Tab-separated table of C-alpha atoms and ligand atoms in Angstrom:
chain	number	residue	atom	x	y	z
E	1	UNK	CA	60.694	83.768	99.983
E	2	UNK	CA	62.496	80.840	98.400
E	3	UNK	CA	66.170	81.019	97.526
E	4	UNK	CA	66.919	84.066	99.588
E	5	UNK	CA	70.457	83.955	100.907
E	6	UNK	CA	70.733	85.135	104.499
E	7	UNK	CA	73.952	86.800	105.623
E	8	UNK	CA	74.815	88.284	108.983
E	9	UNK	CA	77.765	90.654	109.388
E	10	UNK	CA	79.184	90.674	112.908
E	11	UNK	CA	81.593	93.481	113.776
E	12	UNK	CA	82.576	95.931	116.478
E	13	UNK	CA	81.862	99.049	114.408
E	14	UNK	CA	79.795	100.329	111.487
E	15	UNK	CA	79.455	103.791	110.038
E	16	UNK	CA	77.553	106.037	110.611
E	17	UNK	CA	76.746	104.581	114.031
E	18	UNK	CA	80.144	103.869	115.543
E	19	UNK	CA	83.566	103.996	113.970
E	20	UNK	CA	87.209	104.517	114.811
E	21	UNK	CA	88.680	103.709	111.402
E	22	UNK	CA	88.495	101.741	108.172
E	23	UNK	CA	86.601	98.790	109.652
E	24	UNK	CA	83.636	101.060	110.368
E	25	UNK	CA	83.650	102.336	106.786
E	26	UNK	CA	83.580	98.805	105.394
E	27	UNK	CA	80.862	97.465	107.687
E	28	UNK	CA	78.757	100.564	107.053
E	29	UNK	CA	79.000	100.379	103.273
E	30	UNK	CA	79.690	96.840	101.967
E	31	UNK	CA	76.334	95.387	103.137
E	32	UNK	CA	74.472	98.197	101.359
E	33	UNK	CA	76.477	97.570	98.184
E	34	UNK	CA	75.675	93.839	98.358
E	35	UNK	CA	72.006	94.587	98.885
E	36	UNK	CA	71.948	96.961	95.893
E	37	UNK	CA	73.330	94.169	93.708
E	38	UNK	CA	70.813	91.560	94.828
E	39	UNK	CA	67.715	93.260	96.178
E	40	UNK	CA	65.435	90.238	96.024
E	41	UNK	CA	67.674	87.301	96.674
E	42	UNK	CA	69.804	88.605	99.532
E	43	UNK	CA	68.744	89.263	103.107
E	44	UNK	CA	71.783	90.903	104.663
E	45	UNK	CA	71.894	92.197	108.216
E	46	UNK	CA	74.576	93.650	110.477
E	47	UNK	CA	75.039	93.381	114.231
E	48	UNK	CA	77.261	95.606	116.408
E	49	UNK	CA	77.323	96.678	120.074
E	50	UNK	CA	75.249	99.656	121.176
E	51	UNK	CA	77.882	102.133	122.357
E	52	UNK	CA	77.348	105.204	124.476
E	53	UNK	CA	78.831	107.258	121.618
E	54	UNK	CA	75.854	106.590	119.307
E	55	UNK	CA	74.401	109.946	118.284
E	56	UNK	CA	70.944	110.804	119.683
E	57	UNK	CA	69.481	111.135	116.188
E	58	UNK	CA	70.122	107.420	115.643
E	59	UNK	CA	68.889	106.470	119.105
E	60	UNK	CA	65.589	108.097	118.211
E	61	UNK	CA	65.276	105.932	115.086
E	62	UNK	CA	65.912	102.631	116.873
E	63	UNK	CA	63.178	100.049	117.331
E	64	UNK	CA	63.433	97.646	120.231
E	65	UNK	CA	63.355	94.034	119.043
E	66	UNK	CA	63.763	92.019	122.243
E	67	UNK	CA	65.203	91.908	125.728
E	68	UNK	CA	66.690	88.903	127.495
E	69	UNK	CA	69.580	87.670	129.615
E	70	UNK	CA	72.692	86.051	128.215
E	71	UNK	CA	74.811	83.548	130.099
E	72	UNK	CA	78.543	84.125	129.769
E	73	UNK	CA	80.092	81.448	131.927
E	74	UNK	CA	78.690	82.054	135.451
E	75	UNK	CA	77.379	85.537	134.612
E	76	UNK	CA	73.836	86.308	133.618
E	77	UNK	CA	73.928	89.577	131.743
E	78	UNK	CA	71.131	91.769	130.458
E	79	UNK	CA	70.946	92.115	126.664
E	80	UNK	CA	68.489	94.041	124.541
E	81	UNK	CA	68.467	94.271	120.770
E	82	UNK	CA	67.570	97.426	118.876
E	83	UNK	CA	67.329	97.890	115.128
E	84	UNK	CA	67.612	100.555	112.447
E	85	UNK	CA	66.977	99.782	108.780
E	86	UNK	CA	69.036	101.499	106.079
E	87	UNK	CA	68.449	100.907	102.373
E	88	UNK	CA	66.957	97.497	103.022
E	89	UNK	CA	69.710	96.379	105.425
E	90	UNK	CA	68.803	95.821	109.071
E	91	UNK	CA	71.439	97.041	111.551
E	92	UNK	CA	71.068	95.472	114.996
E	93	UNK	CA	72.598	96.894	118.166
E	94	UNK	CA	73.228	94.853	121.295
E	95	UNK	CA	72.599	96.869	124.398
E	96	UNK	CA	74.280	96.248	127.741
E	97	UNK	CA	75.302	99.389	129.593
E	98	UNK	CA	77.794	97.638	131.839
E	99	UNK	CA	79.872	96.649	128.829
E	100	UNK	CA	79.224	99.355	126.259
E	101	UNK	CA	78.319	102.540	128.061
E	102	UNK	CA	81.918	103.780	127.883
E	103	UNK	CA	83.526	106.828	126.333
E	104	UNK	CA	85.695	104.799	123.972
E	105	UNK	CA	84.950	101.766	121.818
E	106	UNK	CA	88.187	100.022	122.765
E	107	UNK	CA	90.956	100.253	125.301
E	108	UNK	CA	89.151	99.171	128.482
E	109	UNK	CA	90.864	96.698	130.815
E	110	UNK	CA	88.020	94.236	130.203
E	111	UNK	CA	87.818	94.387	126.379
E	112	UNK	CA	88.171	90.594	126.270
E	113	UNK	CA	85.071	90.141	128.412
E	114	UNK	CA	83.155	92.915	126.627
E	115	UNK	CA	83.570	91.320	123.219
E	116	UNK	CA	83.131	87.795	124.569
E	117	UNK	CA	79.757	88.946	125.861
E	118	UNK	CA	78.999	90.545	122.497
E	119	UNK	CA	79.841	87.326	120.608
E	120	UNK	CA	77.919	85.091	122.988
E	121	UNK	CA	74.935	87.411	122.732
E	122	UNK	CA	75.068	87.420	118.913
E	123	UNK	CA	75.034	83.633	118.757
E	124	UNK	CA	72.356	83.226	121.429
E	125	UNK	CA	70.115	85.932	120.026
E	126	UNK	CA	69.808	84.567	116.483
E	127	UNK	CA	66.555	82.682	117.210
E	128	UNK	CA	65.215	85.674	119.158
E	129	UNK	CA	65.700	88.072	116.257
E	130	UNK	CA	64.324	85.319	114.049
E	131	UNK	CA	67.340	85.257	111.764
E	132	UNK	CA	69.346	82.088	111.346
E	133	UNK	CA	71.815	83.100	108.636
E	134	UNK	CA	73.212	80.841	105.940
E	135	UNK	CA	76.506	82.663	106.423
E	136	UNK	CA	77.814	84.462	109.463
E	137	UNK	CA	80.521	86.857	108.314
E	138	UNK	CA	82.664	88.006	111.241
E	139	UNK	CA	85.313	90.732	111.174
E	140	UNK	CA	88.508	91.069	113.217
E	141	UNK	CA	89.272	89.668	116.666
E	142	UNK	CA	86.366	91.322	118.459
E	143	UNK	CA	83.958	89.079	116.522
E	144	UNK	CA	86.181	86.009	116.288
E	145	UNK	CA	84.445	84.134	119.103
E	146	UNK	CA	81.192	83.904	117.110
E	147	UNK	CA	83.030	81.716	114.594
E	148	UNK	CA	84.705	79.700	117.351
E	149	UNK	CA	81.384	79.093	119.142
E	150	UNK	CA	79.554	78.108	115.965
E	151	UNK	CA	82.192	75.585	114.899
E	152	UNK	CA	82.695	74.323	118.450
E	153	UNK	CA	79.987	74.247	121.069
E	154	UNK	CA	77.090	75.049	118.739
E	155	UNK	CA	78.151	72.818	115.837
E	156	UNK	CA	75.540	70.163	116.486
E	157	UNK	CA	72.772	72.281	117.867
E	158	UNK	CA	69.674	72.083	115.629
E	159	UNK	CA	69.248	75.350	113.824
E	160	UNK	CA	72.912	76.330	114.160
E	161	UNK	CA	74.150	73.246	112.381
E	162	UNK	CA	74.077	74.610	108.841
E	163	UNK	CA	75.485	78.072	109.435
E	164	UNK	CA	78.664	78.612	107.411
E	165	UNK	CA	81.240	81.155	108.513
E	166	UNK	CA	83.477	83.692	106.796
E	167	UNK	CA	86.115	85.519	108.797
E	168	UNK	CA	87.765	88.702	107.517
E	169	UNK	CA	91.063	90.057	108.782
E	170	UNK	CA	91.185	93.851	108.585
E	171	UNK	CA	93.948	94.290	111.055
E	172	UNK	CA	96.248	91.407	111.926
E	173	UNK	CA	98.118	93.483	114.519
E	174	UNK	CA	95.285	93.038	117.009
E	175	UNK	CA	94.548	89.365	117.652
E	176	UNK	CA	92.849	89.158	121.042
E	177	UNK	CA	95.562	87.389	123.038
E	178	UNK	CA	94.868	86.284	126.641
E	179	UNK	CA	96.085	83.832	129.237
E	180	UNK	CA	94.521	80.383	129.511
E	181	UNK	CA	93.335	81.074	133.049
E	182	UNK	CA	90.278	82.853	131.645
E	183	UNK	CA	89.369	80.228	129.021
E	184	UNK	CA	86.190	79.187	130.807
E	185	UNK	CA	85.646	82.059	133.164
E	186	UNK	CA	85.610	84.875	130.577
E	187	UNK	CA	85.366	83.263	127.167
E	188	UNK	CA	82.960	80.505	128.137
E	189	UNK	CA	85.096	77.982	126.245
E	190	UNK	CA	85.800	74.422	127.382
E	191	UNK	CA	88.757	72.069	127.258
E	192	UNK	CA	87.433	70.895	123.879
E	193	UNK	CA	88.128	74.373	122.494
E	194	UNK	CA	91.634	74.602	123.919
E	195	UNK	CA	93.446	73.437	120.806
E	196	UNK	CA	91.419	75.712	118.547
E	197	UNK	CA	92.408	78.899	120.355
E	198	UNK	CA	95.880	77.886	121.523
E	199	UNK	CA	98.734	79.752	119.902
E	200	UNK	CA	102.151	79.634	121.516
E	201	UNK	CA	100.630	78.687	124.836
E	202	UNK	CA	98.127	81.557	125.002
E	203	UNK	CA	94.550	82.087	123.891
E	204	UNK	CA	94.576	83.789	120.497
E	205	UNK	CA	91.036	84.552	119.333
E	206	UNK	CA	92.024	85.544	115.797
E	207	UNK	CA	93.893	82.258	115.412
E	208	UNK	CA	90.804	80.417	116.677
E	209	UNK	CA	88.678	82.036	113.981
E	210	UNK	CA	91.303	81.360	111.290
E	211	UNK	CA	91.207	77.675	112.164
E	212	UNK	CA	87.436	77.465	112.567
E	213	UNK	CA	86.021	79.499	109.661
E	214	UNK	CA	84.887	77.990	106.374
E	215	UNK	CA	86.479	80.793	104.384
E	216	UNK	CA	89.034	83.391	105.367
E	217	UNK	CA	89.419	86.725	103.657
E	218	UNK	CA	91.519	89.796	103.934
E	219	UNK	CA	91.027	93.186	102.388
E	220	UNK	CA	93.349	93.114	99.372
E	221	UNK	CA	94.884	90.430	97.127
E	222	UNK	CA	98.457	91.568	97.778
E	223	UNK	CA	97.979	91.526	101.537
E	224	UNK	CA	96.502	88.012	101.280
E	225	UNK	CA	99.918	86.887	100.025
E	226	UNK	CA	101.955	89.108	102.298
E	227	UNK	CA	100.463	87.737	105.527
E	228	UNK	CA	101.938	84.333	104.730
E	229	UNK	CA	105.321	85.915	105.406
E	230	UNK	CA	106.750	86.486	108.829
E	231	UNK	CA	107.364	90.179	108.290
E	232	UNK	CA	103.662	90.906	107.745
E	233	UNK	CA	101.865	88.264	109.799
E	234	UNK	CA	102.351	89.565	113.346
E	235	UNK	CA	103.282	85.996	114.259
E	236	UNK	CA	100.432	84.176	112.507
E	237	UNK	CA	102.194	83.091	109.269
E	238	UNK	CA	102.551	79.449	110.306
E	239	UNK	CA	98.889	78.955	111.002
E	240	UNK	CA	97.890	81.028	107.943
E	241	UNK	CA	100.134	78.878	105.790
E	242	UNK	CA	98.326	75.738	106.975
E	243	UNK	CA	95.015	77.226	105.878
E	244	UNK	CA	96.112	79.142	102.804
E	245	UNK	CA	93.722	77.183	100.610
E	246	UNK	CA	90.778	79.004	102.118
E	247	UNK	CA	92.275	82.525	102.032
E	248	UNK	CA	90.936	85.091	99.552
E	249	UNK	CA	91.940	88.730	99.121
E	250	UNK	CA	89.150	91.105	98.119
E	251	UNK	CA	89.933	94.787	97.858
E	252	UNK	CA	87.713	97.221	99.763
E	253	UNK	CA	85.726	99.934	98.053
E	254	UNK	CA	84.484	103.218	99.449
E	255	UNK	CA	81.024	104.707	99.736
E	256	UNK	CA	81.000	106.972	96.682
E	257	UNK	CA	77.992	108.947	97.955
E	258	UNK	CA	79.364	109.631	101.411
E	259	UNK	CA	82.689	110.656	99.898
E	260	UNK	CA	81.605	112.939	97.097
E	261	UNK	CA	83.236	116.360	96.624
E	262	UNK	CA	80.272	117.466	94.525
E	263	UNK	CA	77.766	117.123	97.364
E	264	UNK	CA	79.800	116.905	100.581
E	265	UNK	CA	78.379	119.534	102.944
E	266	UNK	CA	81.578	119.592	105.025
E	267	UNK	CA	83.579	121.233	102.238
E	268	UNK	CA	84.129	124.964	101.909
E	269	UNK	CA	83.440	124.596	98.202
E	270	UNK	CA	81.976	121.739	96.191
E	271	UNK	CA	83.582	120.591	92.947
E	272	UNK	CA	83.841	117.657	90.578
E	273	UNK	CA	86.326	116.395	87.972
E	274	UNK	CA	84.999	118.922	85.446
E	275	UNK	CA	85.639	121.787	87.852
E	276	UNK	CA	88.965	120.798	89.390
E	277	UNK	CA	90.054	124.439	89.535
E	278	UNK	CA	87.326	125.057	92.163
E	279	UNK	CA	89.223	122.752	94.476
E	280	UNK	CA	91.699	125.509	95.259
E	281	UNK	CA	89.055	127.516	97.141
E	282	UNK	CA	89.095	124.698	99.675
E	283	UNK	CA	92.837	125.087	100.039
E	284	UNK	CA	92.669	128.832	100.630
E	285	UNK	CA	89.910	128.436	103.215
E	286	UNK	CA	91.770	125.666	105.030
E	287	UNK	CA	94.999	127.688	105.015
E	288	UNK	CA	93.052	130.513	106.633
E	289	UNK	CA	91.501	128.194	109.202
E	290	UNK	CA	94.869	126.652	110.108
E	291	UNK	CA	96.755	129.953	110.125
E	292	UNK	CA	99.005	129.003	107.195
E	293	UNK	CA	99.955	131.495	104.460
E	294	UNK	CA	97.027	131.761	102.034
E	295	UNK	CA	98.478	130.860	98.678
E	296	UNK	CA	96.957	128.311	96.274
E	297	UNK	CA	100.263	127.868	94.455
E	298	UNK	CA	102.063	126.306	97.402
E	299	UNK	CA	101.594	122.535	97.201
E	300	UNK	CA	99.852	121.176	100.277
E	301	UNK	CA	100.898	117.678	101.358
E	302	UNK	CA	98.535	115.905	103.769
E	303	UNK	CA	98.550	112.868	105.992
E	304	UNK	CA	95.491	111.518	107.776
E	305	UNK	CA	96.578	108.523	109.775
E	306	UNK	CA	96.863	106.707	113.031
E	307	UNK	CA	100.290	107.600	114.415
E	308	UNK	CA	101.578	104.032	114.568
E	309	UNK	CA	104.850	102.656	113.271
E	310	UNK	CA	103.264	100.400	110.609
E	311	UNK	CA	101.759	103.511	109.036
E	312	UNK	CA	105.287	104.560	108.108
E	313	UNK	CA	105.528	107.535	110.438
E	314	UNK	CA	109.250	106.921	110.959
E	315	UNK	CA	109.937	107.644	107.295
E	316	UNK	CA	108.326	111.043	107.775
E	317	UNK	CA	110.328	111.844	110.866
E	318	UNK	CA	113.574	110.888	109.081
E	319	UNK	CA	112.768	112.988	106.042
E	320	UNK	CA	110.935	115.880	107.736
E	321	UNK	CA	113.693	118.485	107.417
E	322	UNK	CA	114.355	117.651	103.801
E	323	UNK	CA	110.640	117.659	103.014
E	324	UNK	CA	110.196	121.036	104.651
E	325	UNK	CA	113.181	122.547	102.895
E	326	UNK	CA	110.861	122.697	99.877
E	327	UNK	CA	108.226	125.349	99.348
E	328	UNK	CA	105.348	123.223	100.625
E	329	UNK	CA	102.779	123.080	103.397
E	330	UNK	CA	102.372	119.931	105.473
E	331	UNK	CA	99.103	119.135	107.251
E	332	UNK	CA	98.654	116.126	109.516
E	333	UNK	CA	95.487	114.871	111.197
E	334	UNK	CA	95.536	111.915	113.567
E	335	UNK	CA	96.340	110.565	116.987
E	336	UNK	CA	98.432	107.708	118.251
E	337	UNK	CA	101.711	106.829	119.891
E	338	UNK	CA	102.906	109.441	122.319
E	339	UNK	CA	106.410	109.798	120.891
E	340	UNK	CA	105.046	110.508	117.412
E	341	UNK	CA	102.618	113.060	118.792
E	342	UNK	CA	105.526	114.750	120.568
E	343	UNK	CA	107.617	114.693	117.394
E	344	UNK	CA	104.933	116.384	115.296
E	345	UNK	CA	104.210	118.973	117.986
E	346	UNK	CA	107.875	119.944	117.853
E	347	UNK	CA	107.897	119.966	114.082
E	348	UNK	CA	105.073	122.499	114.129
E	349	UNK	CA	107.114	124.667	116.513
E	350	UNK	CA	110.106	124.581	114.162
E	351	UNK	CA	108.143	125.303	111.005
E	352	UNK	CA	105.124	127.353	112.114
E	353	UNK	CA	104.401	128.788	108.678
E	354	UNK	CA	104.687	125.473	106.860
E	355	UNK	CA	103.252	122.868	109.180
E	356	UNK	CA	99.860	122.293	110.778
E	357	UNK	CA	99.377	119.374	113.148
E	358	UNK	CA	95.932	118.355	114.376
E	359	UNK	CA	96.318	115.662	117.005
E	360	UNK	CA	92.751	114.393	116.882
E	361	UNK	CA	90.449	112.405	114.693
E	362	UNK	CA	87.480	114.192	113.308
E	363	UNK	CA	85.680	113.058	110.165
E	364	UNK	CA	84.469	116.511	109.171
E	365	UNK	CA	87.953	117.932	109.460
E	366	UNK	CA	89.368	114.985	107.525
E	367	UNK	CA	87.067	115.775	104.612
E	368	UNK	CA	88.171	119.423	104.607
E	369	UNK	CA	91.783	118.261	104.429
E	370	UNK	CA	91.109	115.713	101.674
E	371	UNK	CA	89.444	118.468	99.654
E	372	UNK	CA	92.070	121.152	100.276
E	373	UNK	CA	95.302	119.234	99.722
E	374	UNK	CA	97.226	118.497	96.535
E	375	UNK	CA	99.227	115.449	97.585
E	376	UNK	CA	98.291	112.690	100.017
E	377	UNK	CA	101.176	110.846	101.618
E	378	UNK	CA	100.822	107.225	102.763
E	379	UNK	CA	104.244	105.634	103.282
E	380	UNK	CA	102.905	102.576	105.160
E	381	UNK	CA	105.196	99.798	106.277
E	382	UNK	CA	102.232	97.446	105.902
E	383	UNK	CA	98.683	98.194	104.742
E	384	UNK	CA	95.925	95.565	104.600
E	385	UNK	CA	93.912	97.730	102.241
E	386	UNK	CA	93.928	101.385	103.163
E	387	UNK	CA	90.940	103.559	102.434
E	388	UNK	CA	92.533	107.007	102.721
E	389	UNK	CA	94.302	106.725	99.355
E	390	UNK	CA	90.924	106.040	97.728
E	391	UNK	CA	89.144	108.825	99.581
E	392	UNK	CA	91.972	111.229	98.721
E	393	UNK	CA	91.657	110.251	95.048
E	394	UNK	CA	87.928	110.869	95.121
E	395	UNK	CA	88.675	114.425	96.328
E	396	UNK	CA	91.372	114.961	93.694
E	397	UNK	CA	94.303	114.754	96.088
E	398	UNK	CA	97.050	112.766	94.414
E	399	UNK	CA	98.259	109.785	96.479
E	400	UNK	CA	101.966	109.169	97.016
E	401	UNK	CA	102.135	105.701	98.541
E	402	UNK	CA	104.484	102.902	99.401
E	403	UNK	CA	103.624	100.006	97.120
E	404	UNK	CA	102.544	97.511	99.754
E	405	UNK	CA	99.332	95.585	100.526
E	406	UNK	CA	96.205	97.330	99.309
E	407	UNK	CA	98.221	100.387	98.295
E	408	UNK	CA	99.974	98.207	95.710
E	409	UNK	CA	96.595	97.062	94.365
E	410	UNK	CA	95.008	100.507	94.129
E	411	UNK	CA	97.665	103.110	93.227
E	412	UNK	CA	99.772	102.867	90.084
E	413	UNK	CA	102.755	105.114	89.407
E	414	UNK	CA	101.984	107.805	86.855
E	415	UNK	CA	98.458	106.495	86.230
E	416	UNK	CA	96.575	107.528	89.344
E	417	UNK	CA	99.310	108.547	91.762
E	418	UNK	CA	102.953	107.948	92.655
E	419	UNK	CA	104.455	104.988	94.428
E	420	UNK	CA	107.747	103.703	95.787
E	421	UNK	CA	108.904	100.241	96.819
E	422	UNK	CA	111.621	100.299	99.450
E	423	UNK	CA	110.838	101.286	103.009
E	424	UNK	CA	113.412	104.078	102.821
E	425	UNK	CA	112.898	107.802	103.279
E	426	UNK	CA	115.072	108.498	100.210
E	427	UNK	CA	112.691	106.406	98.076
E	428	UNK	CA	109.730	108.191	99.568
E	429	UNK	CA	111.291	111.591	98.903
E	430	UNK	CA	112.028	110.636	95.297
E	431	UNK	CA	108.316	109.876	94.811
E	432	UNK	CA	107.359	113.153	96.518
E	433	UNK	CA	109.719	115.019	94.156
E	434	UNK	CA	108.103	113.346	91.132
E	435	UNK	CA	104.732	114.603	92.368
E	436	UNK	CA	106.042	118.116	93.105
E	437	UNK	CA	107.628	118.259	89.658
E	438	UNK	CA	104.311	117.474	87.992
E	439	UNK	CA	102.534	119.988	90.217
E	440	UNK	CA	104.634	122.793	88.711
E	441	UNK	CA	102.749	122.618	85.430
E	442	UNK	CA	99.145	123.556	86.291
E	443	UNK	CA	97.643	122.271	83.045
E	444	UNK	CA	99.348	118.888	83.271
E	445	UNK	CA	98.580	118.635	86.983
E	446	UNK	CA	94.885	119.440	86.599
E	447	UNK	CA	94.537	116.800	83.869
E	448	UNK	CA	96.238	114.280	86.144
E	449	UNK	CA	93.977	115.222	89.049
E	450	UNK	CA	90.983	114.630	86.798
E	451	UNK	CA	92.224	111.095	86.005
E	452	UNK	CA	92.873	110.445	89.679
E	453	UNK	CA	89.341	111.577	90.557
E	454	UNK	CA	87.855	109.349	87.891
E	455	UNK	CA	89.441	106.155	89.247
E	456	UNK	CA	86.657	103.738	90.146
E	457	UNK	CA	86.918	102.892	93.830
E	458	UNK	CA	83.251	101.999	94.232
E	459	UNK	CA	82.215	98.725	95.832
E	460	UNK	CA	80.657	97.322	92.645
E	461	UNK	CA	83.409	94.955	91.567
E	462	UNK	CA	84.388	93.774	95.054
E	463	UNK	CA	80.789	93.286	96.163
E	464	UNK	CA	80.420	90.852	93.240
E	465	UNK	CA	83.505	89.008	94.434
E	466	UNK	CA	81.951	88.658	97.886
E	467	UNK	CA	78.792	87.292	96.288
E	468	UNK	CA	80.746	84.580	94.479
E	469	UNK	CA	82.603	83.813	97.669
E	470	UNK	CA	79.264	83.380	99.468
E	471	UNK	CA	78.127	81.056	96.657
E	472	UNK	CA	81.303	79.069	97.064
E	473	UNK	CA	80.775	78.703	100.809
E	474	UNK	CA	77.140	77.573	100.799
T	501	GLC	C1	92.136	98.309	108.848
T	501	GLC	C2	93.377	98.320	107.962
T	501	GLC	C3	93.150	99.143	106.692
T	501	GLC	C4	91.847	98.707	106.015
T	501	GLC	C5	90.680	98.780	107.001
T	501	GLC	C6	89.362	98.325	106.410
T	501	GLC	O1	91.951	99.559	109.420
T	501	GLC	O2	94.493	98.809	108.661
T	501	GLC	O3	94.219	98.965	105.796
T	501	GLC	O4	91.584	99.553	104.919
T	501	GLC	O5	90.959	97.960	108.114
T	501	GLC	O6	89.405	97.020	105.902
């Protein structure tokens, strides 16, 4: 068909197939939103690794597309491609058991090699899957090498010549940093690529993609400005500043069907903005499940987060005793740094009838908590976009956030939540008190919850911004 724009998303995760966090949500939902907007004129596909963790029900749906070997430096590695189509979007999976048949997506000693193989395979397989995209849109460091290869070694190779690239930073904290001794051996790069990936004397794959891509995006407008500053850039502000002309900030949306309290089968009780009062059944059931006193009038404050310092966990530990001196319940779901896990385990021991700590990540449980709680706390030190505040809103749980990054762009004090500016526990507590004060008046609170639930966090607007970005690039 003439005038069909071809776009390939390259990423290390995509819901519902494989996901550890927000990246998976975005890669699983943005392509579908783009396709819905332009059914005829957009051919959008996604490619991720085939992990051991993929559920059998999806394995059964997969069609095998091809099987080959991929050269990564001196290695010749097996690679097969499988495919599942969802709502007109083809999702490809690269199979190699040596690299991806592991219990966890990340955290292996050879992650550099695993994702180098993935990127090399993506680039090499394009002719085999018969899809030479107009735009290759890569996400985060695990996919950065695709951009580096295309603008380096493949730049003058026939069918690759016209491929434009977009690189999106979801998480600048993880950059893919390695020593130069493995430049050729693991990353299959040459001396010609050295300057591209060199940052402070080491290989930095994210930096390589920043330099190489045609357009660079991050997941909120505020964060796009913040990362030019040292305090937010995890060391990359100098190079970002050089390329700031090609940086755009586009806020993420959420999948409004997947996150829908009216239909979500994980909830104890379904509800919608017209039936906000039904929400409290979810609270009572969760209180029962967690062994907390069953009382819908006690405000329940929730956090669902990675336990990492940039998520603002230190503010919670500083303010925990003050917070718990109020008549509230505090529920936390998440895993992360050992010392935070230890802190919250102790907190639970001190306040057994007020605190519930679930040191795990489980999507079904997260939905029960979103539905049951009254207030959702997100005191992040930095936040590229943040999806939890939007999901919480969708379930009528009022966000209390630090006004930073995507939180600044999505939550507005008194309109659809509460926010504070300084990274201080006293500022956070003041915002919590404003929320608790409003909670006291049921009629006022329920009206507010209705407004919060009606905030539009769908992909519609942002998907259009991506479409204009793609027009700009090609
Ligand atoms: C990362 C960021 C988060 C963002 C998500 C999806 O997980 O930390 O803020 O919402 O990516 O873009």
